[in-house]
Amino acid sequence: MSYASKGKGKKHRGLDDRNRTEEPLWGSEPECQELIENAAITDSQRAPQGIHESKDKYRSLLSNIPDVVWQMDEKYQFTFVSTNVERITGYAPGEVYQKGAQIFFQSLYPDDVGKVRDGILALFTNGQPFDVECRAQRKNGEWIWVHSRASATYEKDGIRYADGLLSDVTARKRTEEALVEAEEALHPTQFALEHASDAVFWIDSQARIVYVNDAACRSLGYSREELLALSIPDIDPLYPRDASEKAWEITRQQGSYTHETQHRTKQGKVFPVEVTSNHVQFGAKEYHFAFARDITERKRAEAGLRHEKYLLHTVMDNLPDFIYFKDRESHFTRVNLALAAAFDLNDPTQAVGKSDADFFPNENAGVFFQDEQEIIRTGRPLVDKEEKAVWPDGQTRWISTTKMPLRDPAGEIIGTFGVSRDISERKRVEEQLQTEAKIAEIFLSAPDDEMYQSILDLALASVKSPLGLFGFIDEERDLLVPAMKGSAMGTSRPVGATPRFRREDWGDSSWARALRKKTPIYSNELSLRTPPGHVNISRHISFPILFRGEAIGLFVAANKETDYQEDDVLALAKMAAHVAPILSARLDRQRAEATRDYLASIVEFSGEAIIGKSLDGIVRSWNAGAEKLYGYAAWEVVGQPISLLVPPERRDEIAQFLTRIKRGEEVEPYDTVRVRKDGRPIDVSVTISPLKNALGEIVGASTVARDITAHRELERMKDELVSVVSHELRTPLTSIRGALGLLAGGLLLSQPEKGQRMLEIAVSNTDRLVRLINDILDLERMESGKMNMEKQTCNAVELMREAVENVRGLAEKAGVTLSVTPCPARLWADPDRIVQAFINLLSNAIKFSPRGGTVWLTATPQMDQITFRVRDQGRGIPADKRESIFERFQQVDASDRREKGGTGLGLPITRSIVQQHGGRIWVESTLGQGSSFFFSLPTLPAETVLAGSESAVRKILACGFEADTFHAIETLIVRQGYALTSCSWQEIVEKARTEEPDVILLEYSSPDAQRGETVRVLKETTHTKDVPVIGVGGVAPDEEQLLAMGLAAWATKPLHEASLLSSLKSVFGRPGGLRVLVIEDDNDLARVLTTVFERHGAVVFHARTGQEAVRVCPQFFPDLLVLDVLLPELDGFGVVEQIRRYEHLKHVPLAVYSVKELDDGEKARLRLGESIFMTKSRLTPQEFEQRAIALLNWATSGQRERRQR
Amino acid sequence: MTARRVLIVDDEDDIREVAQVSLEMVAGWKVLTANSGASGLAIASADQPDAILLDVMMPDMDGPTTFQKLQADPAARDIPVIFLTAKLQPADQKRFAELGVAGVLAKPFDPLKLAAQVTEVLQWFD
């Protein structure tokens, strides 16, 4: 068989001419054998003979040639085509077998069809070699140039076949069109190998290269001659020299062996190749017929692919987002680690085949499925959809989801893939911010009442409750509820006032417990404590609003349609967390404002002058006290330099003070002089303190100035008194010291009569000293209010009688007659002191009376007082001395002291005694004719007696008590001015008739059958039926029982003053109405006060003097005392001192007002129960009335509280 | 110690008596007494004592007034005057010094030393 090349002669690049053969490429085995043999001749001597062991081996070999090898029968059916046909034409071998040559004719360029058909016809009919280049269309529509050739036909089993090659020559056609023809005139085998696009090597068993093709030369950069001198290790740096035997072994057994290695070009460049070695054997000689393909691109692509896979894995496994792929039925085909973890799966593959329904509740899974089906249907992605779902771990999470259609390379949608991100935290923060913003806005912009209501609405909405309240804790720790919701609750709210729940009244309701324990409490039981008329509370929750560990407010929600659960607690907790800081700040601000107003009013109404000035000494503020002290109004002074007030010689002080203030020092109370507006200098004590702004910087100074003129005067008087007293004490001491000194010196031993005289002087002066000291101490105690006046009801007659008895001896000695005219009157007095006053006056009168004279003691009763008179026939007192004799050591004549033995303190003491009893003392005198000393004392007049009793003293009849109990009652109440009589059960009815008691006390602690009968008789007897009866015993009966027993009140044993007195009070005191005792000597002011109090329903008693007040107070049971400090007879201090002696009056609220500012010591002396102090001059009548009303309210609430206690 | 004639002016009888006994018995001086400023002035002017012991706190005419009247009397002007007083406050002492008296002695006094104290003051005055 011959092969005739259609092409022109061509410079051969591979096998030399010797190796050319006319034999077909393959066909019968001998032909193949010949081919190989011929080829092997290229390297001369080693070409084997029997290379065709198996036809399959060749076919396999041929498959590795880039060109398509084909075999066709005479009917134009392809009987073989190498598998690489698909690479060139796009048609798989199967398709080729099925369609035969037809496939070519159909795909050929129309112009070329003829020559191909002719060529093949000629081949089969005439044996002409077929060699055609033509244009053909690939399966994908692309036009290429193919070169197809076949050299001859042959017959087998009666059918003719042709073998041929087909190669893609498009590139060559395009670039070397001109050369192609010429270079094709080659030996078909060599041609095939030469033109194979892969490098082809023929290697002997020593790895020496015996043949290379053109492609090999090109790829390695060597000439053919150079390569034929090399062996494989020269071009393959990885060639396994040592293991080469192994490679041979593998190929011997398997026929071929493909591996990847590297080739090195002549230039040293190394590139990856895939080498397929085929084992061929010619006789004993073995060869490798190897094809090497540059796989740089493939490697690169593979590396790229690997990298991309790596990236994909990295992304899938590390992203916290959930990534998933699903098929068209929304089954997972792949999920990432994060999603697997969220599904609680150990391995992402466990998700494959499952769907969302396996992990989510139906309502969530359903939505996901719908979304995906929509994507599959429309091809439109779903972007950033925020959705909430309940996850397999039970948590509700928000996710943001983006889902896309998943397409195959052909663009068909085969499923979806998506990325979801957990945005629960973001959602939470967003919601929180929204709620916070809303709450802050409500707090900022809404008026108070709306604010609380709006917050409550929010809170109730969060727990789906129709009823509830929102309250806060005020500074008194009570709960105030400015907002309520719900019809019954709403109507129970007093209009215009914020309901206040006093802490002591909280009880143990669940909201109170929630507040106390600082923990939410909820209940889903019907509340049994609901007040009548209130809507039923079927369920409720109380949530305390805590801030910094303190409960500052409260949410209560009620009557949700379903049970309250932890979710509701959480919802309210959220609300509370938002509300707490804002509410706290708001309450703080309100308190600060209140405190500021309070402080401002303290400053404004302080009696002290309080002046603010800047650091340059300019007056910035000026209170009422400053106006009063300096005479300038605020508008005259503010903006002026402070030096306006400073006398020129003291101007330096200001600069000095300011320097110290700037250093942050305080100027301690400093006595200095300032100038009033009228130019008068005044002594002041100033305290200057730095004023700081909010940053703590010193921005000015505050000056507190006090008028110390009075203080100075007092100091002077004190010094003078000390001087006088010390002089008075030294005077008798001088005589004593002198007399004793002379005696001790022994100088008088020779003159015993003189010595005796000195002893007498010492003795008499010692007596005088003792009297003096006693008097001084008495007077001091009395004037400082430290002397206890043991006051009781006294009879004036008895006191006068006692005093006269006392001085009778003195009078007789002086030869003076005493004349007494007693007058009966009841006095509330300390009898010893009154007798002392009488004695002082009587003994003075006796001393100054001439022998044979008379001293008269008389008494004249008036309306509510009695005036005593002590008259003598002495020398009289000059007019200018009539006042001063009542001062200390102010005898009319110093010689009086000597002659009369007085201390100079008798009259001052007498005056003090009288004043302490609310009385007055004075003297009338005519020189040479005598003097009359008068003093008046208040009596216990009928008109001050309460409850219509005739007597000033209430009479109490105590019946059936044992001696001890009776004594206890006596001790407790006689002191309070009650008269107590005892009687037995037998006597009671008779006694009750004769004694006319104001109240009857009955013993109830021991059982006694007579008692009920006794009470019945008392209640049926005309004289006694209106006399209230008080039972005294153990456990108190209730009101109804009392009534049934015919009792007005009950006193519980063991008896205390308080219980006994309160039972008496309940009997004597008129029901209702606050009882106010106004102690005021100014009748106009008293009338104003009385009117105001009466207008507010109070029962008012007006005492004109301190004495009267003291007398009335124990039986009036006042709820409030209104006390003027300056009173005739007994001043406010005296009144308080007296009143303090009564157990039941010790804690009565007291309002004191005074002309002058009281200091702390004075206030302490005036305090009873809750006490407030006011300065008269500062109050206008309107203000006074306002204060009085406030006081009344204050006393009323106090009264209520006391009752509760 | 020279024998002297001293006038004691004091409204307190006992003090006057004790002082008199003291000066007479301890120093052997001749003692004149007056129970008021007014009589003191008269005696001083008439009897010309060597020195006057003058009480300060006296009714009607107190010590300082009496002293000023003595100063105004040419016959009594040169007689040294010593206040014998229980007024011992610093303010009093200052006032007395300004008056220009010869000296001030304190009550109570030691009767055994009174004469010596008077002599000492007079020496200073001389």
PDB file of C-alpha atoms in Angstrom, chain A residues 867-1075:
ATOM      1  CA  THR A 867     -53.608  92.145 144.540  1.00  0.00           C
ATOM      2  CA  PHE A 868     -51.742  91.990 147.820  1.00  0.00           C
ATOM      3  CA  ARG A 869     -50.482  95.082 149.589  1.00  0.00           C
ATOM      4  CA  VAL A 870     -47.800  95.449 152.302  1.00  0.00           C
ATOM      5  CA  ARG A 871     -47.920  98.895 153.793  1.00  0.00           C
ATOM      6  CA  ASP A 872     -45.529 100.452 156.334  1.00  0.00           C
ATOM      7  CA  GLN A 873     -45.115 103.745 158.097  1.00  0.00           C
ATOM      8  CA  GLY A 874     -41.423 104.063 157.287  1.00  0.00           C
ATOM      9  CA  ARG A 875     -39.505 106.974 155.841  1.00  0.00           C
ATOM     10  CA  GLY A 876     -40.700 106.321 152.299  1.00  0.00           C
ATOM     11  CA  ILE A 877     -38.781 105.814 149.076  1.00  0.00           C
ATOM     12  CA  PRO A 878     -37.677 108.688 146.897  1.00  0.00           C
ATOM     13  CA  ALA A 879     -39.377 108.681 143.509  1.00  0.00           C
ATOM     14  CA  ASP A 880     -36.142 108.116 141.616  1.00  0.00           C
ATOM     15  CA  LYS A 881     -35.502 104.919 143.534  1.00  0.00           C
ATOM     16  CA  ARG A 882     -38.928 103.367 143.170  1.00  0.00           C
ATOM     17  CA  GLU A 883     -37.906 101.391 140.118  1.00  0.00           C
ATOM     18  CA  SER A 884     -34.308 100.697 140.966  1.00  0.00           C
ATOM     19  CA  ILE A 885     -34.947  99.184 144.339  1.00  0.00           C
ATOM     20  CA  PHE A 886     -36.121  96.083 142.498  1.00  0.00           C
ATOM     21  CA  GLU A 887     -32.669  95.757 140.926  1.00  0.00           C
ATOM     22  CA  ARG A 888     -29.838  93.905 142.620  1.00  0.00           C
ATOM     23  CA  PHE A 889     -27.910  95.640 145.395  1.00  0.00           C
ATOM     24  CA  GLN A 890     -29.879  98.821 144.985  1.00  0.00           C
ATOM     25  CA  GLN A 891     -30.903  99.642 148.475  1.00  0.00           C
ATOM     26  CA  VAL A 892     -32.129 103.143 148.969  1.00  0.00           C
ATOM     27  CA  ASP A 893     -29.385 103.751 151.477  1.00  0.00           C
ATOM     28  CA  ALA A 894     -26.219 101.769 151.919  1.00  0.00           C
ATOM     29  CA  SER A 895     -26.482 102.155 155.610  1.00  0.00           C
ATOM     30  CA  ASP A 896     -29.708 100.129 155.363  1.00  0.00           C
ATOM     31  CA  ARG A 897     -27.599  97.138 154.743  1.00  0.00           C
ATOM     32  CA  ARG A 898     -25.695  97.670 157.908  1.00  0.00           C
ATOM     33  CA  GLU A 899     -28.684  98.466 159.990  1.00  0.00           C
ATOM     34  CA  LYS A 900     -31.178  96.065 158.503  1.00  0.00           C
ATOM     35  CA  GLY A 901     -28.908  93.189 157.617  1.00  0.00           C
ATOM     36  CA  GLY A 902     -30.240  92.888 154.062  1.00  0.00           C
ATOM     37  CA  THR A 903     -28.394  91.477 151.177  1.00  0.00           C
ATOM     38  CA  GLY A 904     -29.699  93.906 148.618  1.00  0.00           C
ATOM     39  CA  LEU A 905     -31.367  91.003 146.833  1.00  0.00           C
ATOM     40  CA  GLY A 906     -34.686  90.640 148.657  1.00  0.00           C
ATOM     41  CA  LEU A 907     -36.719  92.799 146.321  1.00  0.00           C
ATOM     42  CA  PRO A 908     -35.182  91.421 143.144  1.00  0.00           C
ATOM     43  CA  ILE A 909     -35.999  87.925 144.380  1.00  0.00           C
ATOM     44  CA  THR A 910     -39.538  88.921 145.297  1.00  0.00           C
ATOM     45  CA  ARG A 911     -40.058  90.447 141.913  1.00  0.00           C
ATOM     46  CA  SER A 912     -38.768  87.325 140.234  1.00  0.00           C
ATOM     47  CA  ILE A 913     -41.118  85.093 142.248  1.00  0.00           C
ATOM     48  CA  VAL A 914     -44.080  87.252 141.335  1.00  0.00           C
ATOM     49  CA  GLN A 915     -43.151  87.272 137.658  1.00  0.00           C
ATOM     50  CA  GLN A 916     -42.709  83.525 137.627  1.00  0.00           C
ATOM     51  CA  HIS A 917     -46.296  83.295 138.763  1.00  0.00           C
ATOM     52  CA  GLY A 918     -47.524  85.584 136.065  1.00  0.00           C
ATOM     53  CA  GLY A 919     -47.900  88.502 138.444  1.00  0.00           C
ATOM     54  CA  ARG A 920     -46.665  92.069 138.704  1.00  0.00           C
ATOM     55  CA  ILE A 921     -44.990  94.004 141.532  1.00  0.00           C
ATOM     56  CA  TRP A 922     -44.719  97.729 142.168  1.00  0.00           C
ATOM     57  CA  VAL A 923     -44.335 100.267 144.962  1.00  0.00           C
ATOM     58  CA  GLU A 924     -46.153 103.404 145.982  1.00  0.00           C
ATOM     59  CA  SER A 925     -44.590 105.676 148.562  1.00  0.00           C
ATOM     60  CA  THR A 926     -44.794 109.034 150.181  1.00  0.00           C
ATOM     61  CA  LEU A 927     -41.564 110.273 151.691  1.00  0.00           C
ATOM     62  CA  GLY A 928     -41.814 110.490 155.437  1.00  0.00           C
ATOM     63  CA  GLN A 929     -45.150 108.766 155.538  1.00  0.00           C
ATOM     64  CA  GLY A 930     -44.449 105.277 154.402  1.00  0.00           C
ATOM     65  CA  SER A 931     -44.471 102.911 151.477  1.00  0.00           C
ATOM     66  CA  SER A 932     -46.873 100.348 150.029  1.00  0.00           C
ATOM     67  CA  PHE A 933     -45.583  97.371 148.074  1.00  0.00           C
ATOM     68  CA  PHE A 934     -48.200  95.752 145.829  1.00  0.00           C
ATOM     69  CA  PHE A 935     -48.150  92.544 143.918  1.00  0.00           C
ATOM     70  CA  SER A 936     -50.856  90.907 141.928  1.00  0.00           C
ATOM     71  CA  LEU A 937     -51.288  87.239 141.121  1.00  0.00           C
ATOM     72  CA  PRO A 938     -53.716  85.612 138.701  1.00  0.00           C
ATOM     73  CA  THR A 939     -56.450  83.607 140.326  1.00  0.00           C
ATOM     74  CA  LEU A 940     -58.310  80.592 138.972  1.00  0.00           C
ATOM     75  CA  PRO A 941     -61.424  82.447 137.866  1.00  0.00           C
ATOM     76  CA  ALA A 942     -64.739  80.805 137.037  1.00  0.00           C
ATOM     77  CA  GLU A 943     -64.812  81.957 133.432  1.00  0.00           C
ATOM     78  CA  THR A 944     -61.739  79.949 132.491  1.00  0.00           C
ATOM     79  CA  VAL A 945     -63.260  76.715 133.677  1.00  0.00           C
ATOM     80  CA  LEU A 946     -64.257  74.412 130.881  1.00  0.00           C
ATOM     81  CA  ALA A 947     -67.318  72.364 130.086  1.00  0.00           C
ATOM     82  CA  GLY A 948     -69.660  74.379 132.213  1.00  0.00           C
ATOM     83  CA  SER A 949     -68.446  73.145 135.556  1.00  0.00           C
ATOM     84  CA  GLU A 950     -68.954  75.547 138.419  1.00  0.00           C
ATOM     85  CA  SER A 951     -65.695  74.773 139.993  1.00  0.00           C
ATOM     86  CA  ALA A 952     -62.259  75.427 138.645  1.00  0.00           C
ATOM     87  CA  VAL A 953     -61.309  71.956 139.672  1.00  0.00           C
ATOM     88  CA  ARG A 954     -62.902  68.937 138.125  1.00  0.00           C
ATOM     89  CA  LYS A 955     -64.116  66.445 140.609  1.00  0.00           C
ATOM     90  CA  ILE A 956     -63.578  62.788 140.098  1.00  0.00           C
ATOM     91  CA  LEU A 957     -65.295  60.109 142.106  1.00  0.00           C
ATOM     92  CA  ALA A 958     -63.384  56.843 142.114  1.00  0.00           C
ATOM     93  CA  CYS A 959     -65.359  53.802 143.166  1.00  0.00           C
ATOM     94  CA  GLY A 960     -64.360  50.311 144.155  1.00  0.00           C
ATOM     95  CA  PHE A 961     -60.593  50.693 143.890  1.00  0.00           C
ATOM     96  CA  GLU A 962     -58.155  49.068 146.212  1.00  0.00           C
ATOM     97  CA  ALA A 963     -55.850  51.396 148.103  1.00  0.00           C
ATOM     98  CA  ASP A 964     -52.861  50.873 145.782  1.00  0.00           C
ATOM     99  CA  THR A 965     -54.828  51.566 142.637  1.00  0.00           C
ATOM    100  CA  PHE A 966     -56.523  54.540 144.161  1.00  0.00           C
ATOM    101  CA  HIS A 967     -53.162  55.904 145.152  1.00  0.00           C
ATOM    102  CA  ALA A 968     -51.859  55.402 141.626  1.00  0.00           C
ATOM    103  CA  ILE A 969     -54.834  57.315 140.230  1.00  0.00           C
ATOM    104  CA  GLU A 970     -54.312  60.007 142.786  1.00  0.00           C
ATOM    105  CA  THR A 971     -50.667  60.368 141.902  1.00  0.00           C
ATOM    106  CA  LEU A 972     -51.442  60.536 138.234  1.00  0.00           C
ATOM    107  CA  ILE A 973     -54.307  62.976 138.126  1.00  0.00           C
ATOM    108  CA  VAL A 974     -54.324  65.118 141.208  1.00  0.00           C
ATOM    109  CA  ARG A 975     -51.176  66.665 139.872  1.00  0.00           C
ATOM    110  CA  GLN A 976     -53.126  67.660 136.797  1.00  0.00           C
ATOM    111  CA  GLY A 977     -55.568  69.695 138.871  1.00  0.00           C
ATOM    112  CA  TYR A 978     -58.338  67.190 139.402  1.00  0.00           C
ATOM    113  CA  ALA A 979     -59.946  66.668 142.775  1.00  0.00           C
ATOM    114  CA  LEU A 980     -60.293  62.994 143.598  1.00  0.00           C
ATOM    115  CA  THR A 981     -62.647  61.347 146.045  1.00  0.00           C
ATOM    116  CA  SER A 982     -62.836  57.661 146.857  1.00  0.00           C
ATOM    117  CA  CYS A 983     -65.884  55.643 147.761  1.00  0.00           C
ATOM    118  CA  SER A 984     -67.066  52.054 148.028  1.00  0.00           C
ATOM    119  CA  TRP A 985     -69.721  50.334 145.908  1.00  0.00           C
ATOM    120  CA  GLN A 986     -72.194  50.797 148.653  1.00  0.00           C
ATOM    121  CA  GLU A 987     -71.630  54.525 148.886  1.00  0.00           C
ATOM    122  CA  ILE A 988     -71.481  55.391 145.277  1.00  0.00           C
ATOM    123  CA  VAL A 989     -75.016  56.402 144.489  1.00  0.00           C
ATOM    124  CA  GLU A 990     -75.219  58.626 147.524  1.00  0.00           C
ATOM    125  CA  LYS A 991     -71.744  60.084 146.971  1.00  0.00           C
ATOM    126  CA  ALA A 992     -72.488  60.740 143.323  1.00  0.00           C
ATOM    127  CA  ARG A 993     -75.466  62.783 144.418  1.00  0.00           C
ATOM    128  CA  THR A 994     -73.738  64.778 147.161  1.00  0.00           C
ATOM    129  CA  GLU A 995     -70.285  65.260 145.655  1.00  0.00           C
ATOM    130  CA  GLU A 996     -71.599  66.142 142.193  1.00  0.00           C
ATOM    131  CA  PRO A 997     -68.547  64.686 140.484  1.00  0.00           C
ATOM    132  CA  ASP A 998     -67.683  65.614 136.916  1.00  0.00           C
ATOM    133  CA  VAL A 999     -66.797  62.039 136.180  1.00  0.00           C
ATOM    134  CA  ILE A1000     -66.988  58.672 137.901  1.00  0.00           C
ATOM    135  CA  LEU A1001     -64.206  56.107 137.679  1.00  0.00           C
ATOM    136  CA  LEU A1002     -65.317  52.524 138.224  1.00  0.00           C
ATOM    137  CA  GLU A1003     -63.071  49.596 139.012  1.00  0.00           C
ATOM    138  CA  TYR A1004     -63.642  46.857 136.416  1.00  0.00           C
ATOM    139  CA  SER A1005     -60.655  44.601 136.835  1.00  0.00           C
ATOM    140  CA  SER A1006     -62.169  42.195 139.329  1.00  0.00           C
ATOM    141  CA  PRO A1007     -65.503  40.527 138.649  1.00  0.00           C
ATOM    142  CA  ASP A1008     -68.310  42.059 140.617  1.00  0.00           C
ATOM    143  CA  ALA A1009     -71.997  41.393 140.175  1.00  0.00           C
ATOM    144  CA  GLN A1010     -72.955  44.765 141.667  1.00  0.00           C
ATOM    145  CA  ARG A1011     -71.220  46.741 139.002  1.00  0.00           C
ATOM    146  CA  GLY A1012     -73.771  46.402 136.235  1.00  0.00           C
ATOM    147  CA  GLU A1013     -76.540  47.216 138.650  1.00  0.00           C
ATOM    148  CA  THR A1014     -74.622  50.200 140.047  1.00  0.00           C
ATOM    149  CA  VAL A1015     -74.126  51.699 136.616  1.00  0.00           C
ATOM    150  CA  ARG A1016     -77.774  51.131 135.787  1.00  0.00           C
ATOM    151  CA  VAL A1017     -78.853  52.945 138.937  1.00  0.00           C
ATOM    152  CA  LEU A1018     -76.459  55.838 138.239  1.00  0.00           C
ATOM    153  CA  LYS A1019     -77.819  56.173 134.752  1.00  0.00           C
ATOM    154  CA  GLU A1020     -81.397  56.162 135.979  1.00  0.00           C
ATOM    155  CA  THR A1021     -80.931  58.700 138.745  1.00  0.00           C
ATOM    156  CA  THR A1022     -81.689  62.271 137.770  1.00  0.00           C
ATOM    157  CA  HIS A1023     -78.665  63.740 139.454  1.00  0.00           C
ATOM    158  CA  THR A1024     -76.185  61.304 138.094  1.00  0.00           C
ATOM    159  CA  LYS A1025     -77.515  60.208 134.740  1.00  0.00           C
ATOM    160  CA  ASP A1026     -75.406  62.787 132.862  1.00  0.00           C
ATOM    161  CA  VAL A1027     -72.235  62.102 134.759  1.00  0.00           C
ATOM    162  CA  PRO A1028     -69.930  60.145 132.469  1.00  0.00           C
ATOM    163  CA  VAL A1029     -68.603  56.884 133.808  1.00  0.00           C
ATOM    164  CA  ILE A1030     -65.154  55.613 132.899  1.00  0.00           C
ATOM    165  CA  GLY A1031     -64.294  51.983 133.361  1.00  0.00           C
ATOM    166  CA  VAL A1032     -60.833  51.033 134.542  1.00  0.00           C
ATOM    167  CA  GLY A1033     -59.688  47.510 133.807  1.00  0.00           C
ATOM    168  CA  GLY A1034     -57.796  45.115 131.566  1.00  0.00           C
ATOM    169  CA  VAL A1035     -58.635  44.624 127.911  1.00  0.00           C
ATOM    170  CA  ALA A1036     -60.661  47.498 126.524  1.00  0.00           C
ATOM    171  CA  PRO A1037     -64.147  46.658 125.262  1.00  0.00           C
ATOM    172  CA  ASP A1038     -65.095  47.928 121.820  1.00  0.00           C
ATOM    173  CA  GLU A1039     -67.328  50.921 121.288  1.00  0.00           C
ATOM    174  CA  GLU A1040     -70.545  48.942 121.170  1.00  0.00           C
ATOM    175  CA  GLN A1041     -69.764  47.041 124.331  1.00  0.00           C
ATOM    176  CA  LEU A1042     -68.890  50.301 126.059  1.00  0.00           C
ATOM    177  CA  LEU A1043     -72.215  51.737 125.079  1.00  0.00           C
ATOM    178  CA  ALA A1044     -74.053  48.642 126.277  1.00  0.00           C
ATOM    179  CA  MET A1045     -72.212  48.831 129.561  1.00  0.00           C
ATOM    180  CA  GLY A1046     -73.279  52.451 129.980  1.00  0.00           C
ATOM    181  CA  LEU A1047     -69.668  53.595 129.950  1.00  0.00           C
ATOM    182  CA  ALA A1048     -68.343  56.730 128.314  1.00  0.00           C
ATOM    183  CA  ALA A1049     -64.735  55.616 128.098  1.00  0.00           C
ATOM    184  CA  TRP A1050     -62.208  53.070 129.246  1.00  0.00           C
ATOM    185  CA  ALA A1051     -58.781  53.326 130.836  1.00  0.00           C
ATOM    186  CA  THR A1052     -56.582  50.293 130.496  1.00  0.00           C
ATOM    187  CA  LYS A1053     -54.641  48.850 133.380  1.00  0.00           C
ATOM    188  CA  PRO A1054     -51.848  49.017 134.359  1.00  0.00           C
ATOM    189  CA  LEU A1055     -52.614  52.669 134.533  1.00  0.00           C
ATOM    190  CA  HIS A1056     -50.459  55.183 132.759  1.00  0.00           C
ATOM    191  CA  GLU A1057     -50.874  58.861 132.863  1.00  0.00           C
ATOM    192  CA  ALA A1058     -51.456  58.921 129.123  1.00  0.00           C
ATOM    193  CA  SER A1059     -54.235  56.331 129.052  1.00  0.00           C
ATOM    194  CA  LEU A1060     -55.994  57.796 132.034  1.00  0.00           C
ATOM    195  CA  LEU A1061     -55.768  61.329 130.750  1.00  0.00           C
ATOM    196  CA  SER A1062     -56.867  60.399 127.269  1.00  0.00           C
ATOM    197  CA  SER A1063     -59.937  58.688 128.658  1.00  0.00           C
ATOM    198  CA  LEU A1064     -60.663  61.812 130.701  1.00  0.00           C
ATOM    199  CA  LYS A1065     -60.077  63.901 127.640  1.00  0.00           C
ATOM    200  CA  SER A1066     -62.477  61.811 125.606  1.00  0.00           C
ATOM    201  CA  VAL A1067     -65.100  62.527 128.236  1.00  0.00           C
ATOM    202  CA  PHE A1068     -64.383  66.221 128.759  1.00  0.00           C
ATOM    203  CA  GLY A1069     -63.209  67.103 125.331  1.00  0.00           C
ATOM    204  CA  ARG A1070     -65.941  68.129 122.966  1.00  0.00           C
ATOM    205  CA  PRO A1071     -66.184  65.739 120.064  1.00  0.00           C
ATOM    206  CA  GLY A1072     -64.628  66.756 116.757  1.00  0.00           C
ATOM    207  CA  GLY A1073     -62.948  70.044 116.204  1.00  0.00           C
ATOM    208  CA  LEU A1074     -59.326  70.719 116.734  1.00  0.00           C
ATOM    209  CA  ARG A1075     -58.594  72.404 120.055  1.00  0.00           C
TER     210      ARG A1075
END
